[in-house]
Amino acid sequence: MRIAEISSPELRPPQRDTEANNRSLSHIEAIVKQLETLTASKPPPETTTSDLRQCLTQLSQLAPFPNSLKLQIWKLSYRLWNACVDISNTTAIRSSSSATTESQAELRHIAADLLSIAGEVAGVPSPAIKSASFYHKTGLIWHNLRKFDLAAKCFERATDLVSKLDINSIVDAGERKLLLDLNLARSRTAWEVQDPSLSVALLNRSKSFLFGSCDHYADLAKQFMAFGKRVLSNSGADASREALKLMNEALETCEKGFDTARTREEKVEIRGLRWKALRFIAAIHLQKEEYESVIKCVKVLRDSADGGDEHPSLSVLAMKAWLGLGRHGEAERELRGMVIDRGIPEGVWVSAVEAYFAAAGTAGAETAKGVFLGLLGRCHVSAGAAVRVAHRVAGGGGEGGRVRAKVVAELVSDERVVALFAGQDAAKDRVAMHAVLWNCGADNFHSKDYETSAELFEKSMLYIAHDTENRILRAKGYRVLCLCHLGLLQLDRAQEYINEAGKLEPNVVSAFLKVHFLLTENVLFKIYLQKNDHKGAIDQIEGMTTCLDFQPDFLSLSAHEAVACHALPVAVASLSSMLNFYASGKSMPTAEVTVVRTLLTVLSQEPGNEQQVVKFLKHAYTRASEIGPDFFFGKEEVGRRERNWFAVTSWNYGTKAGQDNNYELSAEFLKLASDYYALIEGSDDSNVMVCKSLVLSVSSMIALEFERKTPMSETEVKQALHLLDRAGQMLKSNSARNSVDNDQISTIEPELLFIYTFCAYDIQGRLNDPGSQFLNVRNFASSKACKPYHLLQIGLSASQAPRLNHEVASFALNECLSSFLASPVPDYQNVALVMRKLISMASVYKGDTDDDLVYGMYRQAYRIMVGLKEDEYPIEEGKWLAMTSWNRAAVPVKLGQIEAGKKWMTVGLDIAKHVPGMEAYRACMEEVLGNLKKEP
């Protein structure tokens, strides 16, 4: 019923209360005596618990009691508790069933409730602490029995009892320990019921109960660390972030606890916990690429008192962190120190050397090479590892590229490295090493560093098998060496190589001479280029292509000359003309993919060519579809690199167009990027990029709609839906892989999942498909990428026109509430706001058809408020919860549904007890509820 309808209570006859009290206490005392006389062979009757609970209920309705009666209740409670202890000690010798243990827990629970009903009694010191101790011990038993709801109930009741005390006035060590243990126990129970936000909040509250005790600090630090390990066992960026917060809390607690340590044993224990927490923190920072934080952690560990921490992982952590910071000198010292330490696994050595190669650059390449070659003498290194090292050292180009190329040449020519590639088992790695050296040599050739290029091409010949199948490849090597020595004007060497190539492929010599002849005969074309007459040079190209004796080799050479003279339009025209010969099936000196790649590279050197870039990217994809990707791009490693180049180019143009608000071009480029990335098989990274390109392409289409202020056509909506379906399938595949391997870290970016979900919600709303909308939002909420503000945005969007979806809004807001509560320092203003929104929505859409759902929300709000400090939960929101829940009892009471009314009134009263300023209302509530319980 409503507050305004509360009437004056009827006074109970005192004599009747006394008689009822005596009867209840006599019955309880009789049962306690019976329990005190039990033996190991005679268990208590099955009705003992129910009889005591019935007496307890009757007794609770007669409160309050005089002091003498309170003292009698306290004595009975202690006798009941001691009887339970005696029975427990007796049955511990024998094997007791779980039912017997639960019965013992229930009896202890009743003993605790007796103290709670009696309340404070004169002559008993610290009555609230003693009562809370009973609830705490009983809760621990329920927790061990995995009855977490009953354990939480005990811990909450104990928390209510001690929250009214002034903790500064508590001086007894045991009582102080009880306050800490109570919060830790309640935190563990909350964690077991999948409520980590409440669990962490309780740990933070425990900081108020440390009282300067080293043991207290150690217990709290261990609990923070235990939760951190459990979170870290999950994969994902969110798990790393939460684990880091918990480990930092553990470290901070250890730091403060060390200052309170008095004995040597205490200092050793707290120092060990501190080192362990720091190692975990360093590993997490390394995973998150926060290298300076890793170095700080390692430095603190090594510079600690008593010689510092000497854990083997510190060298690995430090080296990778120094590399991440670009401090290669420090990384080198760590690497050399690791080589001396034989306790580190060999796989870690190889990985460390590879990482050093990849990051050392020109300054450290020589040192890294020496370390790697020295490693060959002490452990087994695979051919694949050598390929990866050579690729990373040679990669990058730019400043210092020649020095790195020299180091690679020395590395791959070492006899021990060459020996790794002997045999048929290393055939695949041999091909990969040849590709690495060939590409590095080609880069230096384009830079006109013919000396370095010739050296790399010579070393690549070491990785070509001397068999019939590789004759063409060896001939190709000799030809390119001939070109290098021509550039160096070493004609005798050039003639030697071309003769060797002629022995393997006789037709190559005449083709080479034809190219050289065309180059010397077209002086006019060079004159146009020198005069910067682009139109004349282009006309010369078009005129030459009509000659009967024209050879396509001229176009390749003319494009090379045009690029060298920075005549980019001429180079584009030359390469475009060259592409026309491939469709006819004519034999060409250069692979078609090389021509297209060169053409796109030339176009990218000047702005404003985006439309032409789209045109040739589409042309390349069409040609690959017509003749097959392997024929167009090439096979194995070379083909994979070509596919990747086209995919990255499309992606870069698409993102650049999006940043320039050119959403139409952005959508086209990103769709092409998804098509190219889809051609790269067997790569998780490429699958991620396919998904990302598809999602961002749809996002650009939606952005284009807002820019044009015209709705998307039906065809565009279907196209967007098709792209999202492809992306959705890939997201499901990634999620399935993560569920199989819990240690795998998801490669899908969090923001990408949110954009996909929001775009899918938008497109599916246009198709009037609320079921799919809900499924997408639910899947997103269960992912590690989900953030509370993402869900808040989705929930608010779903609760508004034009695409209202109550089911999605309710789900998103519920998940948002859970995420807010999971914060170490919950924002209770937002928590209260979401609670009110959810209750209001449920009231509007469910009405009275789902009373239990709304009731559960009020109970959830009550559990959140239990144990909070005054004013921590917004007072007005607390009053709103108390008043509305109390008022919901009006209709059931008027309809004669007394139990339903009691339920609502009880939860309203429970909430009111935790809201400051409701003391007057609370007294009236208790009075009305008491009268209602007495009615038959």
mmCIF file of C-alpha atoms in Angstrom, residues 241-462:
data_model
loop_
_atom_site.group_PDB
_atom_site.id
_atom_site.type_symbol
_atom_site.label_atom_id
_atom_site.label_comp_id
_atom_site.label_asym_id
_atom_site.label_seq_id
_atom_site.Cartn_x
_atom_site.Cartn_y
_atom_site.Cartn_z
ATOM 1 C CA ARG A 241 43.339 -4.403 -19.319
ATOM 2 C CA GLU A 242 41.319 -5.798 -16.419
ATOM 3 C CA ALA A 243 44.158 -8.117 -15.371
ATOM 4 C CA LEU A 244 46.579 -5.159 -15.356
ATOM 5 C CA LYS A 245 44.270 -3.176 -13.102
ATOM 6 C CA LEU A 246 44.044 -6.057 -10.642
ATOM 7 C CA MET A 247 47.799 -6.682 -10.681
ATOM 8 C CA ASN A 248 48.472 -2.980 -10.109
ATOM 9 C CA GLU A 249 46.140 -3.084 -7.150
ATOM 10 C CA ALA A 250 48.052 -6.097 -5.821
ATOM 11 C CA LEU A 251 51.369 -4.278 -6.295
ATOM 12 C CA GLU A 252 50.139 -1.134 -4.584
ATOM 13 C CA THR A 253 48.872 -3.209 -1.682
ATOM 14 C CA CYS A 254 52.245 -4.969 -1.376
ATOM 15 C CA GLU A 255 54.066 -1.615 -1.397
ATOM 16 C CA LYS A 256 51.954 -0.333 1.455
ATOM 17 C CA GLY A 257 52.157 -3.652 3.299
ATOM 18 C CA PHE A 258 55.966 -3.671 3.157
ATOM 19 C CA ASP A 259 56.056 -0.429 5.140
ATOM 20 C CA THR A 260 54.054 -2.118 7.893
ATOM 21 C CA ALA A 261 56.210 -5.267 8.072
ATOM 22 C CA ARG A 262 58.033 -5.701 11.347
ATOM 23 C CA THR A 263 59.676 -9.139 11.236
ATOM 24 C CA ARG A 264 62.052 -10.591 8.662
ATOM 25 C CA GLU A 265 59.541 -13.296 7.729
ATOM 26 C CA GLU A 266 56.876 -10.706 7.026
ATOM 27 C CA LYS A 267 59.244 -8.697 4.814
ATOM 28 C CA VAL A 268 60.320 -11.788 2.842
ATOM 29 C CA GLU A 269 56.726 -12.816 2.218
ATOM 30 C CA ILE A 270 55.479 -9.386 1.156
ATOM 31 C CA ARG A 271 58.587 -8.822 -1.023
ATOM 32 C CA GLY A 272 58.006 -12.124 -2.819
ATOM 33 C CA LEU A 273 54.405 -11.149 -3.536
ATOM 34 C CA ARG A 274 55.577 -7.762 -4.814
ATOM 35 C CA TRP A 275 58.098 -9.326 -7.218
ATOM 36 C CA LYS A 276 55.549 -11.775 -8.515
ATOM 37 C CA ALA A 277 53.015 -9.006 -9.149
ATOM 38 C CA LEU A 278 55.645 -6.918 -10.944
ATOM 39 C CA ARG A 279 56.564 -9.809 -13.270
ATOM 40 C CA PHE A 280 52.932 -10.268 -14.205
ATOM 41 C CA ILE A 281 52.572 -6.521 -14.795
ATOM 42 C CA ALA A 282 55.687 -6.453 -16.995
ATOM 43 C CA ALA A 283 54.379 -9.333 -19.128
ATOM 44 C CA ILE A 284 51.029 -7.614 -19.571
ATOM 45 C CA HIS A 285 52.683 -4.326 -20.557
ATOM 46 C CA LEU A 286 54.816 -6.159 -23.122
ATOM 47 C CA GLN A 287 51.720 -7.760 -24.576
ATOM 48 C CA LYS A 288 50.165 -4.295 -24.861
ATOM 49 C CA GLU A 289 53.391 -2.848 -26.406
ATOM 50 C CA GLU A 290 53.896 -0.464 -23.490
ATOM 51 C CA TYR A 291 57.670 -0.908 -23.510
ATOM 52 C CA GLU A 292 58.731 1.836 -21.134
ATOM 53 C CA SER A 293 56.512 0.344 -18.478
ATOM 54 C CA VAL A 294 58.183 -3.057 -19.018
ATOM 55 C CA ILE A 295 61.648 -1.528 -18.512
ATOM 56 C CA LYS A 296 60.529 0.216 -15.352
ATOM 57 C CA CYS A 297 59.186 -3.051 -13.957
ATOM 58 C CA VAL A 298 62.389 -4.955 -14.780
ATOM 59 C CA LYS A 299 64.561 -2.195 -13.317
ATOM 60 C CA VAL A 300 62.567 -2.171 -10.107
ATOM 61 C CA LEU A 301 62.821 -5.957 -9.839
ATOM 62 C CA ARG A 302 66.563 -6.033 -10.434
ATOM 63 C CA ASP A 303 67.321 -3.102 -8.145
ATOM 64 C CA SER A 304 65.270 -4.448 -5.270
ATOM 65 C CA ALA A 305 66.783 -5.048 -1.866
ATOM 66 C CA ASP A 306 68.657 -8.258 -0.998
ATOM 67 C CA GLY A 307 70.128 -8.710 -4.494
ATOM 68 C CA GLY A 308 66.914 -8.193 -6.447
ATOM 69 C CA ASP A 309 64.825 -10.682 -8.387
ATOM 70 C CA GLU A 310 66.790 -13.122 -10.603
ATOM 71 C CA HIS A 311 63.902 -14.753 -12.413
ATOM 72 C CA PRO A 312 64.925 -16.046 -15.935
ATOM 73 C CA SER A 313 62.053 -14.225 -17.625
ATOM 74 C CA LEU A 314 63.466 -10.785 -16.841
ATOM 75 C CA SER A 315 66.107 -10.885 -19.612
ATOM 76 C CA VAL A 316 63.543 -11.833 -22.253
ATOM 77 C CA LEU A 317 61.150 -9.128 -21.094
ATOM 78 C CA ALA A 318 63.876 -6.497 -21.026
ATOM 79 C CA MET A 319 65.299 -7.318 -24.455
ATOM 80 C CA LYS A 320 61.928 -7.185 -26.202
ATOM 81 C CA ALA A 321 61.077 -3.953 -24.431
ATOM 82 C CA TRP A 322 64.369 -2.301 -25.409
ATOM 83 C CA LEU A 323 63.759 -3.345 -28.998
ATOM 84 C CA GLY A 324 60.303 -1.857 -28.869
ATOM 85 C CA LEU A 325 61.825 1.429 -27.679
ATOM 86 C CA GLY A 326 64.536 1.361 -30.349
ATOM 87 C CA ARG A 327 67.314 1.119 -27.747
ATOM 88 C CA HIS A 328 69.320 -1.503 -29.571
ATOM 89 C CA GLY A 329 72.488 -1.134 -27.488
ATOM 90 C CA GLU A 330 70.641 -2.098 -24.324
ATOM 91 C CA ALA A 331 68.812 -4.854 -26.209
ATOM 92 C CA GLU A 332 72.160 -6.194 -27.429
ATOM 93 C CA ARG A 333 73.482 -6.423 -23.874
ATOM 94 C CA GLU A 334 70.381 -8.302 -22.801
ATOM 95 C CA LEU A 335 70.706 -10.602 -25.831
ATOM 96 C CA ARG A 336 74.360 -11.405 -25.102
ATOM 97 C CA GLY A 337 73.467 -12.056 -21.487
ATOM 98 C CA MET A 338 70.771 -14.498 -22.626
ATOM 99 C CA VAL A 339 73.273 -16.399 -24.764
ATOM 100 C CA ILE A 340 75.392 -17.056 -21.658
ATOM 101 C CA ASP A 341 72.370 -18.297 -19.717
ATOM 102 C CA ARG A 342 71.768 -21.876 -20.834
ATOM 103 C CA GLY A 343 68.633 -22.137 -18.727
ATOM 104 C CA ILE A 344 66.512 -20.340 -21.336
ATOM 105 C CA PRO A 345 64.871 -22.652 -23.953
ATOM 106 C CA GLU A 346 66.370 -22.708 -27.431
ATOM 107 C CA GLY A 347 63.143 -21.643 -29.087
ATOM 108 C CA VAL A 348 63.264 -18.456 -27.065
ATOM 109 C CA TRP A 349 66.817 -17.789 -28.308
ATOM 110 C CA VAL A 350 65.780 -18.032 -31.935
ATOM 111 C CA SER A 351 62.767 -15.812 -31.400
ATOM 112 C CA ALA A 352 64.892 -13.255 -29.558
ATOM 113 C CA VAL A 353 67.513 -13.128 -32.309
ATOM 114 C CA GLU A 354 64.821 -12.783 -34.979
ATOM 115 C CA ALA A 355 63.241 -9.935 -33.046
ATOM 116 C CA TYR A 356 66.614 -8.243 -32.691
ATOM 117 C CA PHE A 357 67.244 -8.612 -36.446
ATOM 118 C CA ALA A 358 63.883 -7.094 -37.257
ATOM 119 C CA ALA A 359 64.404 -4.044 -35.033
ATOM 120 C CA ALA A 360 68.173 -3.475 -34.925
ATOM 121 C CA GLY A 361 68.420 -1.806 -38.333
ATOM 122 C CA THR A 362 71.721 -0.770 -39.864
ATOM 123 C CA ALA A 363 73.546 -0.022 -36.608
ATOM 124 C CA GLY A 364 72.994 -3.424 -35.065
ATOM 125 C CA ALA A 365 72.799 -5.702 -38.095
ATOM 126 C CA GLU A 366 76.442 -6.816 -37.906
ATOM 127 C CA THR A 367 76.210 -7.613 -34.198
ATOM 128 C CA ALA A 368 72.951 -9.471 -34.637
ATOM 129 C CA LYS A 369 74.459 -11.537 -37.449
ATOM 130 C CA GLY A 370 77.363 -12.579 -35.234
ATOM 131 C CA VAL A 371 75.041 -13.576 -32.407
ATOM 132 C CA PHE A 372 72.850 -15.629 -34.739
ATOM 133 C CA LEU A 373 75.796 -17.417 -36.325
ATOM 134 C CA GLY A 374 77.175 -18.118 -32.864
ATOM 135 C CA LEU A 375 73.823 -19.579 -31.922
ATOM 136 C CA LEU A 376 74.157 -22.130 -34.727
ATOM 137 C CA GLY A 377 76.993 -23.732 -32.800
ATOM 138 C CA ARG A 378 75.038 -24.305 -29.581
ATOM 139 C CA CYS A 379 71.535 -25.354 -30.677
ATOM 140 C CA HIS A 380 69.513 -26.487 -33.661
ATOM 141 C CA VAL A 381 68.075 -23.738 -35.876
ATOM 142 C CA SER A 382 65.556 -24.537 -38.601
ATOM 143 C CA ALA A 383 65.794 -23.364 -42.201
ATOM 144 C CA GLY A 384 62.503 -21.530 -41.774
ATOM 145 C CA ALA A 385 63.991 -19.474 -38.957
ATOM 146 C CA ALA A 386 66.896 -18.477 -41.199
ATOM 147 C CA VAL A 387 64.433 -17.370 -43.889
ATOM 148 C CA ARG A 388 62.537 -15.226 -41.413
ATOM 149 C CA VAL A 389 65.741 -13.643 -40.137
ATOM 150 C CA ALA A 390 67.028 -12.865 -43.624
ATOM 151 C CA HIS A 391 63.674 -11.415 -44.649
ATOM 152 C CA ARG A 392 63.480 -9.103 -41.630
ATOM 153 C CA VAL A 393 67.079 -7.897 -41.928
ATOM 154 C CA ALA A 394 66.774 -7.219 -45.654
ATOM 155 C CA GLY A 395 63.331 -5.590 -45.421
ATOM 156 C CA GLY A 396 62.636 -1.922 -45.060
ATOM 157 C CA GLY A 397 64.941 -0.420 -47.680
ATOM 158 C CA GLY A 398 65.577 3.303 -47.243
ATOM 159 C CA GLU A 399 68.600 4.621 -45.377
ATOM 160 C CA GLY A 400 71.138 1.927 -44.559
ATOM 161 C CA GLY A 401 69.575 -0.533 -46.995
ATOM 162 C CA ARG A 402 72.900 -1.232 -48.695
ATOM 163 C CA VAL A 403 74.593 -2.086 -45.394
ATOM 164 C CA ARG A 404 71.778 -4.452 -44.443
ATOM 165 C CA ALA A 405 71.922 -6.059 -47.859
ATOM 166 C CA LYS A 406 75.646 -6.706 -47.368
ATOM 167 C CA VAL A 407 74.949 -8.313 -43.995
ATOM 168 C CA VAL A 408 72.262 -10.533 -45.542
ATOM 169 C CA ALA A 409 74.670 -11.597 -48.285
ATOM 170 C CA GLU A 410 77.300 -12.553 -45.704
ATOM 171 C CA LEU A 411 74.746 -14.373 -43.585
ATOM 172 C CA VAL A 412 73.211 -16.509 -46.343
ATOM 173 C CA SER A 413 76.601 -17.414 -47.814
ATOM 174 C CA ASP A 414 77.858 -18.902 -44.532
ATOM 175 C CA GLU A 415 78.361 -22.644 -44.954
ATOM 176 C CA ARG A 416 76.433 -23.447 -41.789
ATOM 177 C CA VAL A 417 73.406 -21.516 -43.020
ATOM 178 C CA VAL A 418 73.539 -23.078 -46.496
ATOM 179 C CA ALA A 419 73.727 -26.518 -44.863
ATOM 180 C CA LEU A 420 70.354 -25.891 -43.186
ATOM 181 C CA PHE A 421 68.690 -25.974 -46.627
ATOM 182 C CA ALA A 422 70.168 -29.287 -47.782
ATOM 183 C CA GLY A 423 67.796 -32.110 -48.593
ATOM 184 C CA GLN A 424 64.279 -32.417 -49.985
ATOM 185 C CA ASP A 425 62.631 -31.568 -46.658
ATOM 186 C CA ALA A 426 63.900 -27.985 -46.920
ATOM 187 C CA ALA A 427 62.744 -27.468 -50.529
ATOM 188 C CA LYS A 428 59.977 -25.052 -49.584
ATOM 189 C CA ASP A 429 62.262 -23.014 -47.346
ATOM 190 C CA ARG A 430 64.877 -22.997 -50.112
ATOM 191 C CA VAL A 431 62.385 -21.423 -52.518
ATOM 192 C CA ALA A 432 61.411 -18.860 -49.882
ATOM 193 C CA MET A 433 65.043 -17.878 -49.229
ATOM 194 C CA HIS A 434 65.628 -17.480 -52.969
ATOM 195 C CA ALA A 435 62.593 -15.181 -53.168
ATOM 196 C CA VAL A 436 63.849 -13.052 -50.278
ATOM 197 C CA LEU A 437 67.282 -12.586 -51.872
ATOM 198 C CA TRP A 438 65.823 -12.000 -55.328
ATOM 199 C CA ASN A 439 63.446 -9.281 -54.142
ATOM 200 C CA CYS A 440 66.197 -7.601 -52.140
ATOM 201 C CA GLY A 441 68.450 -7.664 -55.202
ATOM 202 C CA ALA A 442 65.671 -6.226 -57.374
ATOM 203 C CA ASP A 443 65.162 -3.340 -54.931
ATOM 204 C CA ASN A 444 68.838 -2.447 -55.114
ATOM 205 C CA PHE A 445 68.760 -2.783 -58.917
ATOM 206 C CA HIS A 446 65.920 -0.251 -59.154
ATOM 207 C CA SER A 447 68.009 2.046 -56.941
ATOM 208 C CA LYS A 448 70.832 1.622 -59.490
ATOM 209 C CA ASP A 449 73.083 0.060 -56.869
ATOM 210 C CA TYR A 450 74.217 -2.572 -59.340
ATOM 211 C CA GLU A 451 77.148 -3.800 -57.235
ATOM 212 C CA THR A 452 74.992 -4.758 -54.233
ATOM 213 C CA SER A 453 72.288 -6.083 -56.543
ATOM 214 C CA ALA A 454 74.773 -8.367 -58.327
ATOM 215 C CA GLU A 455 76.048 -9.726 -54.991
ATOM 216 C CA LEU A 456 72.517 -10.574 -53.803
ATOM 217 C CA PHE A 457 71.581 -12.217 -57.100
ATOM 218 C CA GLU A 458 74.764 -14.313 -56.888
ATOM 219 C CA LYS A 459 73.911 -15.461 -53.354
ATOM 220 C CA SER A 460 70.384 -16.341 -54.476
ATOM 221 C CA MET A 461 71.901 -18.855 -56.891
ATOM 222 C CA LEU A 462 73.079 -20.849 -53.840
#
